[in-house]
PDB file of C-alpha atoms in Angstrom:
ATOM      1  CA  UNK A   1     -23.197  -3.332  -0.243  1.00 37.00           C
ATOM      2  CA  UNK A   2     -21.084  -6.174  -2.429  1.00 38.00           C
ATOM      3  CA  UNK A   3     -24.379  -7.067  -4.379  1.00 45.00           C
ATOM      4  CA  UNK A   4     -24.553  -4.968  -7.706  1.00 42.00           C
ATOM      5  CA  UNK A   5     -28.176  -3.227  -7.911  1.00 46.00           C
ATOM      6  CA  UNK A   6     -28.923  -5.448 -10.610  1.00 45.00           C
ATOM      7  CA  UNK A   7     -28.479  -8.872 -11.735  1.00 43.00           C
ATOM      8  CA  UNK A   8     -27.977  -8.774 -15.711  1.00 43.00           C
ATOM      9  CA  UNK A   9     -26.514 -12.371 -15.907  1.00 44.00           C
ATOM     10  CA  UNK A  10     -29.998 -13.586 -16.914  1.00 48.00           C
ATOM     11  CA  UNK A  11     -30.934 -17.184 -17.881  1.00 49.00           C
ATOM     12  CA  UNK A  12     -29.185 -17.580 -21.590  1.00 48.00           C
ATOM     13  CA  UNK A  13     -31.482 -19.200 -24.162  1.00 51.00           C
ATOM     14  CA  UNK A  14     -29.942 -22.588 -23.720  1.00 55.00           C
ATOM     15  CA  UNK A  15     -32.734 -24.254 -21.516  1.00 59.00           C
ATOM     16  CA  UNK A  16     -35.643 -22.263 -23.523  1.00 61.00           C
ATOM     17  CA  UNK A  17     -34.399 -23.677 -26.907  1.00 60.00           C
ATOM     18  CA  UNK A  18     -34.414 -27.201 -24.772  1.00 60.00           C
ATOM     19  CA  UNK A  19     -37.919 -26.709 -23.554  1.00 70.00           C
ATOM     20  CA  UNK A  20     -40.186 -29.627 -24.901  1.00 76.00           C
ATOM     21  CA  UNK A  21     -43.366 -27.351 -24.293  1.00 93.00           C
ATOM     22  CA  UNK A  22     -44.569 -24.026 -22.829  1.00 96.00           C
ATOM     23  CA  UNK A  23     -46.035 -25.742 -19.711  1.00 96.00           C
ATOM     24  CA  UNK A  24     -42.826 -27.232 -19.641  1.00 96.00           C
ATOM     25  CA  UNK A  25     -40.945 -24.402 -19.408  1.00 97.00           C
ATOM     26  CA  UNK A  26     -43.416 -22.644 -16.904  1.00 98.00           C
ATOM     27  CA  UNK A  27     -42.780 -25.317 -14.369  1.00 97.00           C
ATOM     28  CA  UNK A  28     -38.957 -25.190 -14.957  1.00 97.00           C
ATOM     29  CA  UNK A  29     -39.049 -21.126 -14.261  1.00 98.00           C
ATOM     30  CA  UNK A  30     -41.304 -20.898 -11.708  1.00 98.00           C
ATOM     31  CA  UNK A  31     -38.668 -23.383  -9.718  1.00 98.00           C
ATOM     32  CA  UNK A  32     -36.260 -21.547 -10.502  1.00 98.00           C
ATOM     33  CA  UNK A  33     -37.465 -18.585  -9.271  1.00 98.00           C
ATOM     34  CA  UNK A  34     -38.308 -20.209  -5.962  1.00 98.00           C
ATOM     35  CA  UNK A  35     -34.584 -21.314  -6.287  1.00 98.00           C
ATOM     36  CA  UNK A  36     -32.741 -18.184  -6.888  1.00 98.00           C
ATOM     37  CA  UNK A  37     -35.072 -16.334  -4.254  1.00 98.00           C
ATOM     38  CA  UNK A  38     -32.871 -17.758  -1.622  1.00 98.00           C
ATOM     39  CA  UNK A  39     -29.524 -16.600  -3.032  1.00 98.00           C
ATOM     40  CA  UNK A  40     -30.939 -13.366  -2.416  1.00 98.00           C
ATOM     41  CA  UNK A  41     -32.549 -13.864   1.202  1.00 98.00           C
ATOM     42  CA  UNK A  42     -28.858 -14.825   1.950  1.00 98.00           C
ATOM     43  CA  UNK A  43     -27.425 -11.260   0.605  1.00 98.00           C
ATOM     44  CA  UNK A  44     -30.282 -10.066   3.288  1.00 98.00           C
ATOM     45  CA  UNK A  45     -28.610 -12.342   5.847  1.00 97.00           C
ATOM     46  CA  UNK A  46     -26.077 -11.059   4.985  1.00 97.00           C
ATOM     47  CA  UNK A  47     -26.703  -7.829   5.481  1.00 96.00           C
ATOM     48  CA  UNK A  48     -27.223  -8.220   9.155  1.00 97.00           C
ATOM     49  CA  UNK A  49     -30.330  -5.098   9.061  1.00 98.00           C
ATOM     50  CA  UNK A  50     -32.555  -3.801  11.913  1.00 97.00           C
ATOM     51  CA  UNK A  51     -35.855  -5.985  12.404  1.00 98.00           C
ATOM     52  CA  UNK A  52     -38.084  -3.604  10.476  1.00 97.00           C
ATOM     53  CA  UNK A  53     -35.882  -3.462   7.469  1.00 97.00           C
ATOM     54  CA  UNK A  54     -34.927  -6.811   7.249  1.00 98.00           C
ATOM     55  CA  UNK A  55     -38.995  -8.145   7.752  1.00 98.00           C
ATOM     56  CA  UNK A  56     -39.292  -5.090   4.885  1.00 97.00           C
ATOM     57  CA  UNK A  57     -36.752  -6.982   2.012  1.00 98.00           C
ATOM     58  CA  UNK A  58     -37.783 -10.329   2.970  1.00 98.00           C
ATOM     59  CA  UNK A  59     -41.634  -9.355   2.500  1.00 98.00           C
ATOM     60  CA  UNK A  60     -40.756  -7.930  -0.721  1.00 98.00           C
ATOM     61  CA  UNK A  61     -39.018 -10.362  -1.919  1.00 98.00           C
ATOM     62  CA  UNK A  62     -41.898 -13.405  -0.854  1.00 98.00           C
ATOM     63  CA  UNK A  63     -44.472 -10.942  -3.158  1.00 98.00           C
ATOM     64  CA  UNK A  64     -42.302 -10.973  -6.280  1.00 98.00           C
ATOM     65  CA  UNK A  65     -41.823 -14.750  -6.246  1.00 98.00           C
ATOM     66  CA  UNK A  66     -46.263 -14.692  -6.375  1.00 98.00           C
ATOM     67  CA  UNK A  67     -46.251 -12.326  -8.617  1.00 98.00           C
ATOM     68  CA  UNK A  68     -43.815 -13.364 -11.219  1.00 98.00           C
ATOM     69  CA  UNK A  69     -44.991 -16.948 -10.701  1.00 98.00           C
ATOM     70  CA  UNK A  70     -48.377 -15.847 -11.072  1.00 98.00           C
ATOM     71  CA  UNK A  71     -47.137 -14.032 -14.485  1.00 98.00           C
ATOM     72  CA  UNK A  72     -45.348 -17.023 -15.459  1.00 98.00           C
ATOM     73  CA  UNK A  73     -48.357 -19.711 -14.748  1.00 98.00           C
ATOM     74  CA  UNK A  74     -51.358 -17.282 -15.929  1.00 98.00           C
ATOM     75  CA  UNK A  75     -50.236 -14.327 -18.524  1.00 98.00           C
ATOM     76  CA  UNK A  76     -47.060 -15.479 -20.396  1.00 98.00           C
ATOM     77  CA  UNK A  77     -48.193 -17.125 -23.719  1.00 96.00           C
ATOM     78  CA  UNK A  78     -44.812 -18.360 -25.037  1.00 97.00           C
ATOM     79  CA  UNK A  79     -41.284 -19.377 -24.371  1.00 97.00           C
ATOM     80  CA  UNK A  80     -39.917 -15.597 -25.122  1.00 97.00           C
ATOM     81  CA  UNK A  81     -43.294 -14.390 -22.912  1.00 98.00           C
ATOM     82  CA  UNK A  82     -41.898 -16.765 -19.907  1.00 98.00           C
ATOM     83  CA  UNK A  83     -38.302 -15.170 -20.126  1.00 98.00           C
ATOM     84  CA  UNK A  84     -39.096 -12.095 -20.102  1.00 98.00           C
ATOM     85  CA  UNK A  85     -41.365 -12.278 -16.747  1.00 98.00           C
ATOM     86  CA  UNK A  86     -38.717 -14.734 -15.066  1.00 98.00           C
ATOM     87  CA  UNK A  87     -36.016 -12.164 -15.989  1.00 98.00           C
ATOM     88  CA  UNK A  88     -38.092  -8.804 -14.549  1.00 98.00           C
ATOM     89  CA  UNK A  89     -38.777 -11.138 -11.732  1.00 98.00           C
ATOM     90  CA  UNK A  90     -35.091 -11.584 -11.062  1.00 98.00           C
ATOM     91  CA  UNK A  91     -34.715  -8.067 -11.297  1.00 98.00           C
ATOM     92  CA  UNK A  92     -37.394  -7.489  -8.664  1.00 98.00           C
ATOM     93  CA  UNK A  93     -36.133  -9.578  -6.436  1.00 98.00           C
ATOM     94  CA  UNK A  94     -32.276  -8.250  -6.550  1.00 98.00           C
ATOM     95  CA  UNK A  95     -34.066  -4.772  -6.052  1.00 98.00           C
ATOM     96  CA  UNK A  96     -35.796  -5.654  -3.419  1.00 98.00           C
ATOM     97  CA  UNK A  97     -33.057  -7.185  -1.882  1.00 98.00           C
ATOM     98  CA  UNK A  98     -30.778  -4.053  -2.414  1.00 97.00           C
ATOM     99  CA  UNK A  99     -33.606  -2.306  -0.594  1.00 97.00           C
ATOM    100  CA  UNK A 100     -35.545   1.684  -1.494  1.00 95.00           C
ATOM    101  CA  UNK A 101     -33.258   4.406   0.910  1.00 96.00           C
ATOM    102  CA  UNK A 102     -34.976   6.843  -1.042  1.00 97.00           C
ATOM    103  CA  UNK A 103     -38.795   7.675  -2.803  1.00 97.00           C
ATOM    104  CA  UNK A 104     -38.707   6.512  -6.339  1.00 98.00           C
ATOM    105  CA  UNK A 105     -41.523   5.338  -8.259  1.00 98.00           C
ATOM    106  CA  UNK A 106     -42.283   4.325 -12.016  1.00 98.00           C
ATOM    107  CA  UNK A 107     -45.679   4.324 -13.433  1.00 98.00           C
ATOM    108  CA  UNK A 108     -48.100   2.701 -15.902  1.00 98.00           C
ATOM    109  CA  UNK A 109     -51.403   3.885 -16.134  1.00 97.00           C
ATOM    110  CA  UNK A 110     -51.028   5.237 -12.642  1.00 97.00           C
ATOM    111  CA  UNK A 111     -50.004   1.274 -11.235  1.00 98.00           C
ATOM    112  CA  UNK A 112     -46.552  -0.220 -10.574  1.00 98.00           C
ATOM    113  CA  UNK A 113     -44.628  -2.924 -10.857  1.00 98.00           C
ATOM    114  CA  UNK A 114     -47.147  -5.179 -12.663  1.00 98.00           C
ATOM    115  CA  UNK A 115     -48.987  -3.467 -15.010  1.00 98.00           C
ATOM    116  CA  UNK A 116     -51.148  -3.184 -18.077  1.00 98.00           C
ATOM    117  CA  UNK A 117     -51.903  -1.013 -21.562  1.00 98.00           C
ATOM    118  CA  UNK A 118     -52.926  -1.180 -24.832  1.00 98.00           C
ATOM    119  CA  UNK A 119     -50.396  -1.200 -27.439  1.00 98.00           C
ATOM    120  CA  UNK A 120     -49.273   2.641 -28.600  1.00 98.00           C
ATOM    121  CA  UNK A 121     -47.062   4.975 -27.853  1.00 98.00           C
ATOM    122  CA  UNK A 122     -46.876   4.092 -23.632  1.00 98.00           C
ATOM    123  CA  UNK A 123     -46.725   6.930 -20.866  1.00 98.00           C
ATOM    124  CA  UNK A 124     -43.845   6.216 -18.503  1.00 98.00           C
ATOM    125  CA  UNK A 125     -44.258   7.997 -15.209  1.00 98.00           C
ATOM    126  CA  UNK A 126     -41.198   8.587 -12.974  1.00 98.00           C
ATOM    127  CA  UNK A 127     -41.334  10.090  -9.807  1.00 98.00           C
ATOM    128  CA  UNK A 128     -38.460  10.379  -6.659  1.00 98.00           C
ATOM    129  CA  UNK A 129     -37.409  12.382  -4.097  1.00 98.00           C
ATOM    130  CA  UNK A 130     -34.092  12.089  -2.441  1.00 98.00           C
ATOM    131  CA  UNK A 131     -33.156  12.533   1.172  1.00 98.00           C
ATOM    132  CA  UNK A 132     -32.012  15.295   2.914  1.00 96.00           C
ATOM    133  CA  UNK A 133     -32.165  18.204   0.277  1.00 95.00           C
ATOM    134  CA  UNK A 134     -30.126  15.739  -2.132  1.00 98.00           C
ATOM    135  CA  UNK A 135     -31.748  15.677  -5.915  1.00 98.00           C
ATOM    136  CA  UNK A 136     -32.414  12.625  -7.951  1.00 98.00           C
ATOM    137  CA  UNK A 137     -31.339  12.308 -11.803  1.00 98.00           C
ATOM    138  CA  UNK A 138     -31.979   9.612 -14.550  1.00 98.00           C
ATOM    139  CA  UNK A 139     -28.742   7.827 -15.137  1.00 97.00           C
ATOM    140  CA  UNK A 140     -28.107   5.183 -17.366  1.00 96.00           C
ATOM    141  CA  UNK A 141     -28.767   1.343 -16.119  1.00 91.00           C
ATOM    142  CA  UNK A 142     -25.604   0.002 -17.168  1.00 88.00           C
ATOM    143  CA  UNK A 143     -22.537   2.017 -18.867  1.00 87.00           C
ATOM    144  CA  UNK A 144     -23.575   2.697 -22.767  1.00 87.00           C
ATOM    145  CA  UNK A 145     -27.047   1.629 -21.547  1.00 90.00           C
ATOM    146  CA  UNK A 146     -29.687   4.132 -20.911  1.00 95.00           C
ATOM    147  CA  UNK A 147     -32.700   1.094 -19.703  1.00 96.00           C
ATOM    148  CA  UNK A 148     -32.800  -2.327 -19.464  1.00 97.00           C
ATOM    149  CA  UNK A 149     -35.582  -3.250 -22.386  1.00 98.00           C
ATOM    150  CA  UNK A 150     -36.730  -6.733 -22.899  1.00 98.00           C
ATOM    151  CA  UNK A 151     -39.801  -7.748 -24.976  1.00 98.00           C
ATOM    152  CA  UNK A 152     -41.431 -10.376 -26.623  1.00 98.00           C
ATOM    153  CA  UNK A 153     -42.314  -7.071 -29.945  1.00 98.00           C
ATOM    154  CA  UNK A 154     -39.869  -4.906 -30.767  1.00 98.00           C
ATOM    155  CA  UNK A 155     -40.316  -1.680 -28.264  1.00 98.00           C
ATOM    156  CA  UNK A 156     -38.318   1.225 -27.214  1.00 97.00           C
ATOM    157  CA  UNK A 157     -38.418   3.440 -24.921  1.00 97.00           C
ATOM    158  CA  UNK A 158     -37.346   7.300 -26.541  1.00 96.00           C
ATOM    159  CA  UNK A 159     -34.487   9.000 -25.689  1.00 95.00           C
ATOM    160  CA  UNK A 160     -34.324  12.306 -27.070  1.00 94.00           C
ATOM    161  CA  UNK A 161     -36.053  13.787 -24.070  1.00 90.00           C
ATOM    162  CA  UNK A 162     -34.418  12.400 -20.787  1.00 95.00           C
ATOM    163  CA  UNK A 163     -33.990  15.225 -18.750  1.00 96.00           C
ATOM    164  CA  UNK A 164     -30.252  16.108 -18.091  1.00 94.00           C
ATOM    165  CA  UNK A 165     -30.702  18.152 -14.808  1.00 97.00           C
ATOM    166  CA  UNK A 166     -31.346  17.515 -11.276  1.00 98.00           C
ATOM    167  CA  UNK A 167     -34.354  17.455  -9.777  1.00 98.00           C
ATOM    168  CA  UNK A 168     -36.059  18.252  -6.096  1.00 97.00           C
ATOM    169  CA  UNK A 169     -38.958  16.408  -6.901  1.00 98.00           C
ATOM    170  CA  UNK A 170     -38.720  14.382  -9.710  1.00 98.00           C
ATOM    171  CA  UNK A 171     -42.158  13.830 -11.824  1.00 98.00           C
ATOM    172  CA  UNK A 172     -40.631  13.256 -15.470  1.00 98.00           C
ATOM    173  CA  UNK A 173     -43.008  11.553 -18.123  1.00 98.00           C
ATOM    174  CA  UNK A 174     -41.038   9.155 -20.841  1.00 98.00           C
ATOM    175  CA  UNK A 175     -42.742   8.032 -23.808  1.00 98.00           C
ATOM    176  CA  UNK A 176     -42.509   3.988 -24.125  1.00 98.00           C
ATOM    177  CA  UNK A 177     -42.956   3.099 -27.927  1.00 98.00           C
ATOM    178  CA  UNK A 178     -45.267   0.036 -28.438  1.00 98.00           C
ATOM    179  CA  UNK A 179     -46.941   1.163 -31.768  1.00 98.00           C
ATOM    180  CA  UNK A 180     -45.506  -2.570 -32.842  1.00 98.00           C
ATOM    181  CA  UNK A 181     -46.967  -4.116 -30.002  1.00 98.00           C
ATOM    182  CA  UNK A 182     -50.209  -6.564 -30.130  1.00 98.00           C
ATOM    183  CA  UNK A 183     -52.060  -7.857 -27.201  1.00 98.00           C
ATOM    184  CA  UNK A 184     -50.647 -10.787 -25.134  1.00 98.00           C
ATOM    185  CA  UNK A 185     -47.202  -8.957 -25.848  1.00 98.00           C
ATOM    186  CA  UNK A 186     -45.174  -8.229 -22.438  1.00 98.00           C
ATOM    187  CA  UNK A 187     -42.453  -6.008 -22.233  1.00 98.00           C
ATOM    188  CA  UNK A 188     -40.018  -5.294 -19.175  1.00 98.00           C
ATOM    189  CA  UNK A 189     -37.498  -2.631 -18.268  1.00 98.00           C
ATOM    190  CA  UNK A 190     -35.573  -1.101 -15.432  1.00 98.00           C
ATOM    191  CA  UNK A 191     -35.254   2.657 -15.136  1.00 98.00           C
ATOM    192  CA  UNK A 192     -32.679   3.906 -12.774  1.00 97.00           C
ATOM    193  CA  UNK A 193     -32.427   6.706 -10.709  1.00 98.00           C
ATOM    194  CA  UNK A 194     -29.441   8.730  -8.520  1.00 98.00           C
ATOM    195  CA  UNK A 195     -29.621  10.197  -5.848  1.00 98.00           C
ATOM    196  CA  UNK A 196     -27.119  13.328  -6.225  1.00 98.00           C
ATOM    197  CA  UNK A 197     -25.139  15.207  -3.862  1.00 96.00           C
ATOM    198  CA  UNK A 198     -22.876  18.122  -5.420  1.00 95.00           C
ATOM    199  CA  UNK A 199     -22.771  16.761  -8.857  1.00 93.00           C
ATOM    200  CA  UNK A 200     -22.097  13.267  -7.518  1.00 96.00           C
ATOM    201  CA  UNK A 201     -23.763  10.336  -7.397  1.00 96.00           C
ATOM    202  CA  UNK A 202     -24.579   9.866  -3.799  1.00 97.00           C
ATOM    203  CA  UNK A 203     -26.374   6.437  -4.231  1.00 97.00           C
ATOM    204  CA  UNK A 204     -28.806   4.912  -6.897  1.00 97.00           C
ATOM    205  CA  UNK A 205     -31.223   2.104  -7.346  1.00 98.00           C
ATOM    206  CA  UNK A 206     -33.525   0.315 -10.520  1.00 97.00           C
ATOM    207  CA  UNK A 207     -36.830   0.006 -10.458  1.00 98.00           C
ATOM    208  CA  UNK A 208     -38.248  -2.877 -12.725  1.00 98.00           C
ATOM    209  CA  UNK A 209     -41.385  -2.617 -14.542  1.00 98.00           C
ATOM    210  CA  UNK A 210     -43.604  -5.029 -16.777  1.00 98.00           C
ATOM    211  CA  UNK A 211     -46.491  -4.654 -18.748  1.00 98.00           C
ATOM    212  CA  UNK A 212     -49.040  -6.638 -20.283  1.00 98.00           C
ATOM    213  CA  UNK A 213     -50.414  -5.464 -23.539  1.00 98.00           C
ATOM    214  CA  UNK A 214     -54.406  -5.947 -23.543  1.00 98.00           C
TER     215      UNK A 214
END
């Protein structure tokens, strides 16, 4: 595939420090959402896949542009707030282009994708299962980058106890620190995961995840 698993040129501040007005700046993301959505249905064009798989990317892709619009319209509070959903959106939708060959989940009070806590020290569930007899391993989302992390409070996720090995079944918990975090506060970040055949990395994929603190 010649589209990278994520898409880390996000939207610079520019048109945010422009914005005359939250509701403004809703409108102007939720188009652009809708707008970048169809660079991506062209990478599934592109792609040429069977029926199933192809119906598969472009349904997933339709669901994050409701859902992050949804986000953007309903639970973002604030310019940062509206960033950060349009950016995991972006990341949703390149993920969903890129497609899921193997299991790989990431959990937030046992729901994915979209979800919600109280501020505190977070439980990050993260579960996969590669193909084949291959193992699956935490890797780092970018080169000197363990996760992507973006927030509207100052979070992190900690580090001290990623797990090193390889796994057959993968159910690894990571402890998201939010202790700073007050309610309205949304925070987003991609975990990614390998798929490993004899030491190697066979093939990997992100998985975004936001959450609304209550």
């Amino acid at each position: 595939m010649a589209m990278p698993m994520d898409y880390d040129s996000m939207r610079e501040d520019e048109s945010s420090e422009r914005a005359s007005s939250v509701d403004d700046y809703k409108v102007t993301c939720i188009r652009f959402i809708e707008d970048i959505s169809k660079d991506y249905l062209a990478w599934v064009d592109y792609y040429k896949l069977p029926p199933d798989e192809d119906k598969k990317r472009r349904d997933r892709i339709a669901s994050v542009i409701v859902r992050t619009n949804e986000w953007i319209a309903k639970v973002a509070q604030t310019i940062k707030g509206i960033d950060v959903v349009m950016n995991d959106g972006i990341q949703k939708m390149a993920e969903s282009t890129a497609g899921q060959p193997f299991q790989i989940g990431v959990f937030v009070n046992k729901q994915s994708g979209y979800t919600m806590s109280k501020p505190g020290l977070i439980d990050v569930n993260i579960k996969a299962v590669g193909r084949e007899g291959r193992k699956t391993k935490i890797i780092e989302h970018y080169k000197g980058q363990q996760f992507r992390l973006e927030s509207t409070a100052k979070v992190f996720i900690d580090e001290t106890h990623i797990p090193q090995q390889e796994f057959d079944m993968m159910d690894v918990h990571l402890i998201l620190d939010a202790t700073a975090a007050q309610q309205r506060d949304l925070i987003s970040f991609t975990i990614s995961v390998a798929e490993m055949e004899n030491g190697y990395e066979f093939d990997k994929r992100g998985v975004s995840t936001i959450i609304h603190i209550v």
